[in-house]
Coordinates of C-alpha atoms in Angstrom, one line a residue:
M1 CA -43.9 7.2 -5.3
K2 CA -43.6 4.3 -2.8
D3 CA -42.8 5.0 0.8
Y4 CA -41.0 2.3 2.9
L5 CA -40.9 2.9 6.7
V6 CA -37.7 1.6 8.2
G7 CA -37.7 1.3 12.0
R8 CA -39.6 4.2 13.5
T9 CA -38.0 7.2 12.1
R10 CA -36.1 6.5 8.9
M11 CA -38.0 6.8 5.6
C12 CA -36.6 5.7 2.2
L13 CA -38.4 7.4 -0.7
L14 CA -38.0 5.5 -4.0
D15 CA -39.8 6.2 -7.2
T16 CA -41.0 3.4 -9.3
Q17 CA -37.8 3.1 -11.5
Q18 CA -35.5 3.2 -8.4
W19 CA -37.5 0.5 -6.8
T20 CA -37.3 -1.6 -9.9
N21 CA -33.6 -1.1 -10.0
L22 CA -33.2 -2.0 -6.4
E23 CA -35.2 -5.2 -6.9
T24 CA -33.1 -6.1 -9.9
K25 CA -29.8 -5.5 -8.0
I26 CA -31.0 -7.5 -5.0
A27 CA -32.0 -10.4 -7.3
E28 CA -28.7 -10.1 -9.1
W29 CA -26.7 -10.2 -5.9
R30 CA -28.6 -13.3 -4.7
K31 CA -27.8 -15.0 -7.9
W32 CA -24.1 -14.2 -8.0
D33 CA -22.9 -14.0 -4.4
R34 CA -21.5 -17.1 -2.8
H35 CA -20.2 -15.9 0.5
P36 CA -22.3 -17.1 3.5
E37 CA -21.7 -13.9 5.6
T38 CA -22.8 -11.5 2.9
K39 CA -25.7 -13.7 1.9
D40 CA -26.9 -13.8 5.5
A41 CA -26.4 -10.0 5.8
L42 CA -28.7 -9.5 2.8
K43 CA -31.3 -11.7 4.3
Q44 CA -31.2 -9.8 7.5
L45 CA -31.6 -6.4 5.8
L46 CA -34.6 -7.7 3.8
K47 CA -36.1 -9.1 7.0
E48 CA -35.7 -5.7 8.6
K49 CA -37.1 -4.0 5.5
N50 CA -34.0 -1.7 5.7
Y51 CA -34.4 -0.2 2.3
V52 CA -32.4 2.8 3.2
E53 CA -29.3 0.7 3.7
L54 CA -30.2 -1.6 0.7
E55 CA -30.5 1.4 -1.6
K56 CA -27.1 2.8 -0.4
I57 CA -25.2 -0.5 -0.9
M58 CA -26.9 -1.9 -3.9
L59 CA -27.6 1.1 -6.2
H60 CA -24.2 2.8 -5.6
R61 CA -21.0 1.1 -6.7
I62 CA -17.6 1.6 -5.2
T63 CA -15.6 3.4 -7.8
F64 CA -12.3 2.1 -9.2
G65 CA -9.9 5.1 -9.0
T66 CA -6.2 5.8 -9.2
A67 CA -5.8 4.1 -5.8
G68 CA -7.8 1.1 -7.1
L69 CA -10.5 0.3 -4.5
R70 CA -10.6 0.9 -0.8
G71 CA -13.6 0.7 1.5
K72 CA -15.4 -1.1 4.2
M73 CA -15.6 -4.9 4.1
A74 CA -19.3 -5.5 4.0
L75 CA -22.3 -6.5 1.8
G76 CA -23.1 -4.7 -1.4
Y77 CA -21.7 -3.2 -4.5
S78 CA -20.6 -0.1 -2.6
N79 CA -18.3 -2.1 -0.3
M80 CA -15.4 -4.5 -0.4
N81 CA -16.4 -8.2 -0.6
D82 CA -15.8 -11.4 -2.6
L83 CA -18.2 -10.5 -5.4
V84 CA -16.8 -7.0 -5.9
V85 CA -13.2 -8.2 -5.9
I86 CA -14.0 -11.0 -8.4
Q87 CA -15.8 -8.4 -10.7
T88 CA -12.8 -6.1 -10.4
A89 CA -10.2 -8.9 -11.2
Q90 CA -12.3 -9.9 -14.2
G91 CA -12.4 -6.4 -15.5
W92 CA -8.7 -5.7 -14.9
L93 CA -7.9 -8.9 -16.8
K94 CA -10.0 -7.8 -19.8
Y95 CA -8.3 -4.4 -19.7
L96 CA -4.8 -5.9 -19.7
Q97 CA -5.7 -8.3 -22.5
V98 CA -6.7 -5.4 -24.7
K99 CA -3.8 -3.2 -23.7
D100 CA -1.0 -5.7 -24.3
V101 CA -2.0 -9.4 -24.4
I102 CA 1.5 -10.5 -25.5
L103 CA 3.2 -9.0 -22.4
L104 CA 0.4 -10.3 -20.2
R105 CA 0.7 -13.9 -21.6
K106 CA 4.5 -13.7 -21.4
N107 CA 5.3 -12.1 -18.0
G108 CA 1.9 -12.0 -16.3
I109 CA 1.1 -10.1 -13.2
V110 CA 2.3 -10.0 -9.6
V111 CA -0.2 -10.3 -6.6
G112 CA 0.6 -9.4 -3.0
Y113 CA -1.5 -9.0 0.2
D114 CA -1.2 -7.8 3.7
G115 CA -2.5 -9.4 7.0
R116 CA -6.0 -8.0 7.0
H117 CA -9.1 -10.1 7.0
N118 CA -9.8 -11.4 3.5
S119 CA -6.6 -10.1 2.0
R120 CA -5.1 -13.5 1.1
R121 CA -8.5 -14.8 -0.1
W122 CA -8.9 -11.9 -2.5
A123 CA -5.3 -12.2 -3.7
E124 CA -6.0 -15.9 -4.5
F125 CA -9.2 -15.1 -6.3
T126 CA -7.2 -12.7 -8.5
A127 CA -4.4 -15.2 -9.1
A128 CA -6.9 -18.0 -10.1
I129 CA -8.8 -15.7 -12.5
F130 CA -5.7 -14.7 -14.3
A131 CA -4.2 -18.2 -14.4
R132 CA -7.4 -19.7 -15.9
A133 CA -6.9 -17.1 -18.7
D134 CA -3.4 -18.6 -19.3
C135 CA -1.6 -15.7 -17.7
P136 CA 1.4 -16.2 -15.5
V137 CA 0.9 -15.0 -11.9
K138 CA 3.6 -14.3 -9.3
L139 CA 1.5 -14.8 -6.1
F140 CA 3.4 -14.1 -2.9
G141 CA 3.2 -17.0 -0.6
G142 CA 2.9 -14.8 2.5
V143 CA 2.2 -11.3 3.5
C144 CA 4.5 -8.7 2.0
P145 CA 5.2 -5.0 2.1
T146 CA 3.3 -2.9 -0.6
P147 CA 6.6 -1.7 -2.2
F148 CA 7.4 -5.3 -3.1
I149 CA 4.7 -4.9 -5.9
S150 CA 6.5 -2.0 -7.6
Y151 CA 9.8 -3.7 -7.2
A152 CA 8.6 -7.1 -8.6
I153 CA 6.9 -5.5 -11.6
G154 CA 10.1 -3.8 -12.6
K155 CA 12.3 -6.7 -11.9
Y156 CA 10.2 -9.3 -13.7
G157 CA 8.8 -7.1 -16.5
C158 CA 5.2 -7.8 -15.5
A159 CA 2.1 -6.4 -17.2
G160 CA 0.9 -5.1 -13.9
G161 CA 0.4 -5.8 -10.2
V162 CA -2.0 -5.6 -7.4
M163 CA -1.6 -5.3 -3.6
V164 CA -4.6 -6.3 -1.5
T165 CA -4.3 -3.8 1.4
A166 CA -6.1 -0.9 3.0
S167 CA -2.7 0.4 4.3
H168 CA -3.3 2.3 7.6
N169 CA -7.1 2.4 7.4
P170 CA -9.3 1.0 10.3
K171 CA -9.6 -2.7 10.6
E172 CA -13.0 -2.8 9.0
D173 CA -11.5 -1.7 5.6
N174 CA -9.6 -3.3 2.9
G175 CA -8.4 -2.3 -0.6
Y176 CA -7.2 -3.4 -4.0
K177 CA -4.3 -1.3 -5.1
V178 CA -3.3 -1.7 -8.8
Y179 CA 0.0 -0.9 -10.5
D180 CA 0.7 -0.4 -14.2
S181 CA 3.4 -2.2 -16.3
N182 CA 5.8 0.7 -15.6
A183 CA 5.8 -0.3 -11.9
C184 CA 4.0 2.8 -10.8
Q185 CA 0.6 3.2 -9.4
I186 CA -2.0 3.8 -12.1
I187 CA -3.0 7.3 -13.1
D188 CA -5.8 8.8 -15.2
P189 CA -7.0 7.7 -17.7
V190 CA -6.0 4.1 -16.9
D191 CA -8.3 4.0 -13.9
K192 CA -11.3 5.0 -16.0
K193 CA -10.5 2.4 -18.6
I194 CA -10.2 -0.3 -15.9
Q195 CA -13.5 0.9 -14.4
S196 CA -15.2 0.6 -17.8
A197 CA -13.8 -2.9 -18.2
I198 CA -15.1 -3.9 -14.8
L199 CA -18.6 -2.6 -15.6
R200 CA -18.6 -4.7 -18.9
N201 CA -17.7 -7.9 -17.0
L202 CA -19.8 -7.9 -13.9
Q203 CA -21.2 -11.4 -14.1
P204 CA -18.8 -13.7 -12.3
L205 CA -17.7 -16.7 -14.3
E206 CA -18.3 -20.0 -12.6
T207 CA -14.6 -20.6 -12.5
S208 CA -13.9 -17.2 -10.9
W209 CA -15.1 -18.6 -7.5
N210 CA -12.8 -21.6 -7.7
T211 CA -9.2 -21.2 -6.4
S212 CA -8.3 -24.9 -6.5
I213 CA -6.0 -24.2 -9.4
I214 CA -3.5 -22.7 -7.0
G215 CA -0.8 -25.2 -6.3
F216 CA -1.7 -27.3 -9.3
T217 CA -0.6 -25.1 -12.2
P218 CA 2.9 -23.9 -13.2
L219 CA 1.4 -20.6 -14.2
I220 CA 1.2 -19.6 -10.5
T221 CA 4.6 -19.2 -8.8
D222 CA 5.8 -17.8 -5.5
P223 CA 8.5 -15.1 -5.8
L224 CA 8.6 -14.2 -2.1
H225 CA 11.8 -15.9 -0.9
Q226 CA 13.9 -14.8 -3.9
L227 CA 12.4 -11.3 -4.0
T228 CA 13.0 -10.8 -0.3
D229 CA 16.7 -11.8 -0.8
D230 CA 17.0 -9.5 -3.8
Y231 CA 15.2 -6.6 -2.1
T232 CA 17.4 -6.9 1.0
K233 CA 20.6 -6.8 -1.1
L234 CA 19.2 -4.0 -3.2
V235 CA 18.5 -1.7 -0.2
A236 CA 21.7 -2.6 1.5
S237 CA 23.6 -1.7 -1.7
T238 CA 22.3 1.8 -1.5
I239 CA 24.1 2.4 1.8
N240 CA 27.7 3.4 1.5
P241 CA 30.0 0.7 3.1
V242 CA 31.6 3.4 5.1
Y243 CA 28.3 4.1 6.7
V244 CA 27.5 0.5 7.2
N245 CA 30.7 0.2 9.2
N246 CA 29.7 3.3 11.1
N247 CA 26.3 1.7 12.0
K248 CA 28.1 -1.2 13.4
K249 CA 30.6 0.9 15.4
T250 CA 27.9 3.3 16.7
Q251 CA 25.7 0.5 17.9
L252 CA 22.6 2.6 18.2
S253 CA 19.5 0.7 19.2
F254 CA 16.0 1.5 17.8
T255 CA 12.7 0.5 19.1
Y256 CA 10.6 -0.7 16.2
T257 CA 6.8 -1.2 15.7
A258 CA 5.3 -2.8 12.7
M259 CA 1.8 -1.6 13.9
H260 CA 0.4 -5.1 13.7
G261 CA 1.4 -5.2 10.0
V262 CA 3.7 -7.0 7.7
G263 CA 7.0 -5.1 8.2
Y264 CA 8.9 -6.8 11.0
K265 CA 10.6 -9.7 9.3
Y266 CA 11.5 -7.6 6.3
M267 CA 12.7 -4.6 8.3
K268 CA 14.9 -6.9 10.5
R269 CA 16.4 -8.6 7.4
V270 CA 17.3 -5.2 5.9
L271 CA 18.6 -3.5 9.0
D272 CA 20.6 -6.6 10.0
A273 CA 22.3 -6.4 6.6
I274 CA 23.4 -2.8 7.3
G275 CA 24.4 -3.2 10.9
V276 CA 21.4 -1.6 12.6
H277 CA 19.9 -3.1 15.7
I278 CA 16.2 -3.0 16.5
I279 CA 14.1 -4.0 19.5
P280 CA 10.6 -4.8 18.4
V281 CA 7.4 -4.0 20.2
E282 CA 6.4 -7.6 20.8
K283 CA 2.6 -7.0 20.9
Q284 CA 2.7 -5.3 17.6
K285 CA 5.4 -7.1 15.6
N286 CA 3.2 -9.8 13.9
P287 CA 0.3 -9.3 11.5
D288 CA -3.0 -8.9 13.4
P289 CA -6.1 -8.1 11.4
E290 CA -7.9 -6.8 14.5
F291 CA -5.1 -4.3 15.3
S292 CA -5.8 -5.2 18.8
T293 CA -3.6 -2.6 20.6
V294 CA -4.3 0.5 18.6
E295 CA -7.5 2.4 17.6
Y296 CA -6.0 3.5 14.4
P297 CA -3.0 1.6 12.9
N298 CA -1.4 4.8 11.6
P299 CA 1.9 6.0 13.0
E300 CA 1.0 9.5 11.8
E301 CA -1.5 9.6 14.7
G302 CA 1.4 10.3 17.0
E303 CA 1.5 9.2 20.6
G304 CA -1.9 7.5 20.4
S305 CA -0.5 5.0 17.9
L306 CA 3.0 5.0 19.3
N307 CA 2.1 4.5 22.9
L308 CA 3.3 0.9 23.2
A309 CA 6.5 1.8 21.2
I310 CA 7.2 4.6 23.7
K311 CA 6.7 2.2 26.7
T312 CA 9.0 -0.4 25.1
A313 CA 11.7 2.2 24.3
E314 CA 11.6 3.5 27.9
M315 CA 11.7 0.0 29.3
F316 CA 14.9 -0.7 27.3
G317 CA 16.4 2.7 27.7
N318 CA 16.1 3.6 24.0
T319 CA 15.7 7.1 22.9
L320 CA 14.9 6.4 19.2
I321 CA 11.7 4.9 17.7
I322 CA 11.1 3.9 14.1
A323 CA 7.7 2.7 12.8
N324 CA 5.9 1.5 9.7
D325 CA 2.2 1.5 8.9
P326 CA 0.6 -2.0 8.5
D327 CA 1.7 -2.4 4.8
A328 CA 5.1 -1.0 5.5
D329 CA 5.1 1.7 2.8
R330 CA 5.2 4.6 5.3
F331 CA 8.0 5.4 7.8
A332 CA 7.8 7.3 11.1
F333 CA 10.4 8.4 13.6
A334 CA 10.4 9.7 17.2
E335 CA 13.3 10.8 19.5
R336 CA 13.3 11.3 23.2
D337 CA 14.8 14.5 24.6
I338 CA 17.4 13.2 27.2
N339 CA 17.0 16.4 29.2
T340 CA 13.3 16.6 29.5
G341 CA 12.2 13.1 28.8
D342 CA 9.7 14.3 26.3
W343 CA 9.2 12.5 23.0
K344 CA 9.4 14.4 19.7
I345 CA 7.5 12.7 16.9
F346 CA 8.8 14.1 13.6
T347 CA 6.4 15.2 10.9
G348 CA 6.6 14.0 7.3
N349 CA 8.0 17.4 6.3
E350 CA 10.7 17.2 8.9
L351 CA 11.7 13.7 7.9
G352 CA 11.6 14.7 4.2
A353 CA 14.0 17.5 4.9
L354 CA 16.4 15.3 6.8
L355 CA 16.3 12.4 4.3
G356 CA 16.6 14.8 1.4
W357 CA 19.8 16.3 2.8
W358 CA 21.1 12.8 3.6
M359 CA 20.4 11.4 0.1
L360 CA 22.2 14.4 -1.4
H361 CA 25.1 14.0 1.0
C362 CA 25.5 10.3 0.2
Y363 CA 25.4 11.1 -3.6
E364 CA 28.1 13.7 -3.2
I365 CA 30.3 11.4 -1.2
E366 CA 30.2 8.7 -4.0
H367 CA 30.2 11.2 -6.9
K368 CA 32.7 13.9 -6.0
N369 CA 32.6 17.0 -8.2
A370 CA 29.7 15.6 -10.2
P371 CA 27.5 18.3 -11.8
M372 CA 24.2 18.9 -10.0
D373 CA 22.1 20.0 -13.0
R374 CA 20.9 16.5 -13.8
I375 CA 20.0 15.6 -10.2
Y376 CA 16.4 15.8 -9.1
M377 CA 14.3 15.5 -6.0
L378 CA 10.5 15.4 -5.9
S379 CA 7.8 16.4 -3.5
S380 CA 4.0 16.9 -3.8
T381 CA 2.3 20.2 -3.7
V382 CA 0.8 19.6 -0.2
S383 CA 4.3 19.1 1.2
S384 CA 7.0 21.5 2.5
R385 CA 9.1 23.4 -0.1
I386 CA 12.3 22.6 1.8
L387 CA 13.7 20.6 -1.0
Q388 CA 13.4 23.6 -3.3
I389 CA 15.3 25.7 -0.8
I390 CA 18.1 23.1 -0.5
A391 CA 18.2 22.8 -4.3
K392 CA 18.6 26.5 -4.8
A393 CA 21.6 26.5 -2.4
R394 CA 23.2 23.3 -3.8
G395 CA 22.4 23.5 -7.5
F396 CA 20.2 20.5 -8.1
N397 CA 16.6 20.4 -9.3
A398 CA 13.6 20.1 -7.0
I399 CA 10.1 19.9 -8.6
E400 CA 6.6 19.5 -7.3
T401 CA 4.0 17.1 -8.5
L402 CA 0.3 16.6 -7.8
T403 CA -0.5 14.9 -4.6
G404 CA 0.3 11.2 -4.3
F405 CA 3.1 8.8 -5.1
K406 CA 1.3 7.8 -8.2
W407 CA 2.3 11.1 -9.7
M408 CA 5.8 11.2 -8.2
G409 CA 6.6 7.6 -9.3
N410 CA 5.5 8.4 -12.9
K411 CA 7.4 11.7 -12.9
A412 CA 10.5 10.0 -11.6
L413 CA 10.3 7.4 -14.4
E414 CA 9.8 10.1 -16.9
L415 CA 12.9 12.0 -15.7
R416 CA 15.0 8.8 -15.7
K417 CA 14.1 8.1 -19.3
Q418 CA 15.5 11.5 -20.1
G419 CA 18.8 10.5 -18.5
K420 CA 18.2 12.4 -15.2
T421 CA 19.0 11.0 -11.7
V422 CA 16.2 11.1 -9.2
L423 CA 17.7 10.8 -5.8
F424 CA 14.6 11.1 -3.6
A425 CA 10.9 11.9 -3.3
F426 CA 8.6 12.5 -0.4
E427 CA 5.2 13.5 0.7
I428 CA 4.0 15.0 4.0
D429 CA 2.1 11.9 5.0
I430 CA 5.4 10.1 5.9
G431 CA 5.9 8.6 2.5
F432 CA 9.5 8.4 1.1
M433 CA 11.1 7.0 -2.0
C434 CA 14.8 6.4 -1.6
V435 CA 15.6 3.5 -4.0
P436 CA 15.6 4.0 -7.8
E437 CA 14.2 0.6 -8.5
I438 CA 11.1 1.1 -6.4
L439 CA 8.8 3.7 -7.9
D440 CA 6.7 4.1 -4.8
K441 CA 6.9 5.0 -1.2
D442 CA 8.8 2.5 0.8
G443 CA 8.9 2.5 4.6
I444 CA 11.7 -0.1 4.9
S445 CA 14.3 1.5 2.6
A446 CA 13.4 4.8 4.2
A447 CA 14.2 3.3 7.6
A448 CA 17.5 1.9 6.4
H449 CA 18.6 5.3 5.3
F450 CA 17.2 7.2 8.3
T451 CA 18.7 4.9 10.9
T452 CA 22.1 5.2 9.0
L453 CA 21.6 9.0 9.2
C454 CA 21.1 8.7 12.9
S455 CA 24.3 6.7 13.3
F456 CA 26.1 9.4 11.3
V457 CA 24.7 12.1 13.6
Y458 CA 25.4 10.2 16.8
R459 CA 28.8 8.9 15.9

């Protein structure tokens, strides 16, 4: 047994095999890594003889799961960094080549990213790796909402997709969220198969570090402009024209925060199309990887994250606030009590109940006297059972799935293949699925429906 004293109090105890493994992994990293910051970070840890930290980050690998990867941006195999992302993209490519190489070569993949540090860089690594394997890549030319990935896969028939985002995590984190060819987030055992492919393809190819192919190959195209137009039209088409007119007549104004994320320009496009007016929180409307005005960029945190939105609303005399998380797949809402002046921040379960009722109401308006036995709504087991209560009273079907939209998206797809209509799905952590063509939570389409519901109530 070898003892290595780190600082004055920390002791790392490694047996001979562990020490050999650590030395091997350090040498491997030095050979493969090309990013100056992580190379310097390794030199510093070695200089400090910080073997506790080296053992943690070099001998333990971040696991590819059903949410892909998500973790701290830092040195080592246990974190998010250039080398780990390149290894992941290489493994995912190999998995897709085995799964359906014909589809992969024909329709390729879609790649999106948010405004976090390294997001665009890692999206471009992925695009270049696939393009060099003669696979078409639809690489968004700017930041986009996460639900655009699901929509694009379904629209273009892609073999899969990835969104580089850590959603509402702290600024130090990033992630690599993978979708299957069915436009849903991956589920077991796909995650395990991709993980195995990653582990078989760890050595980065020389070309994997080179993104110069971007802009010089017809294999990489930018769908952002067209897809944004199509998405806007799609979401607007799910709002009954009667209620669009009501939005315009009611003239409600909503304060909106993008929480330093990607949502503002997409939210504005959609809400403009359905006659809803928003006043943005100026300091939070543009992507900011530092999330400089919030400790946690998560509207679920309540007044702590909505503080600036509340100040903006009060300054303009608004009583309604809508919010997205940084990748715009979650939706939050707050309303001011005009009598007390207090703000009520609605929970995910409360919003799920209201949106569930609204989606059913809109369906019944457009399909008078339609039978309810083939209508479904979904929620996860951790969420309220309010949809089941409404379903019992109104005659439709409400079922529960395991936790996460990966399960609800796949279940919705299964039901639709059986000829069933899935109107809505929700989860307690302010995730809502309101548009059939998007098999994932979507904070923008949820906002379109909820603001229209507000106009309906306030009319």
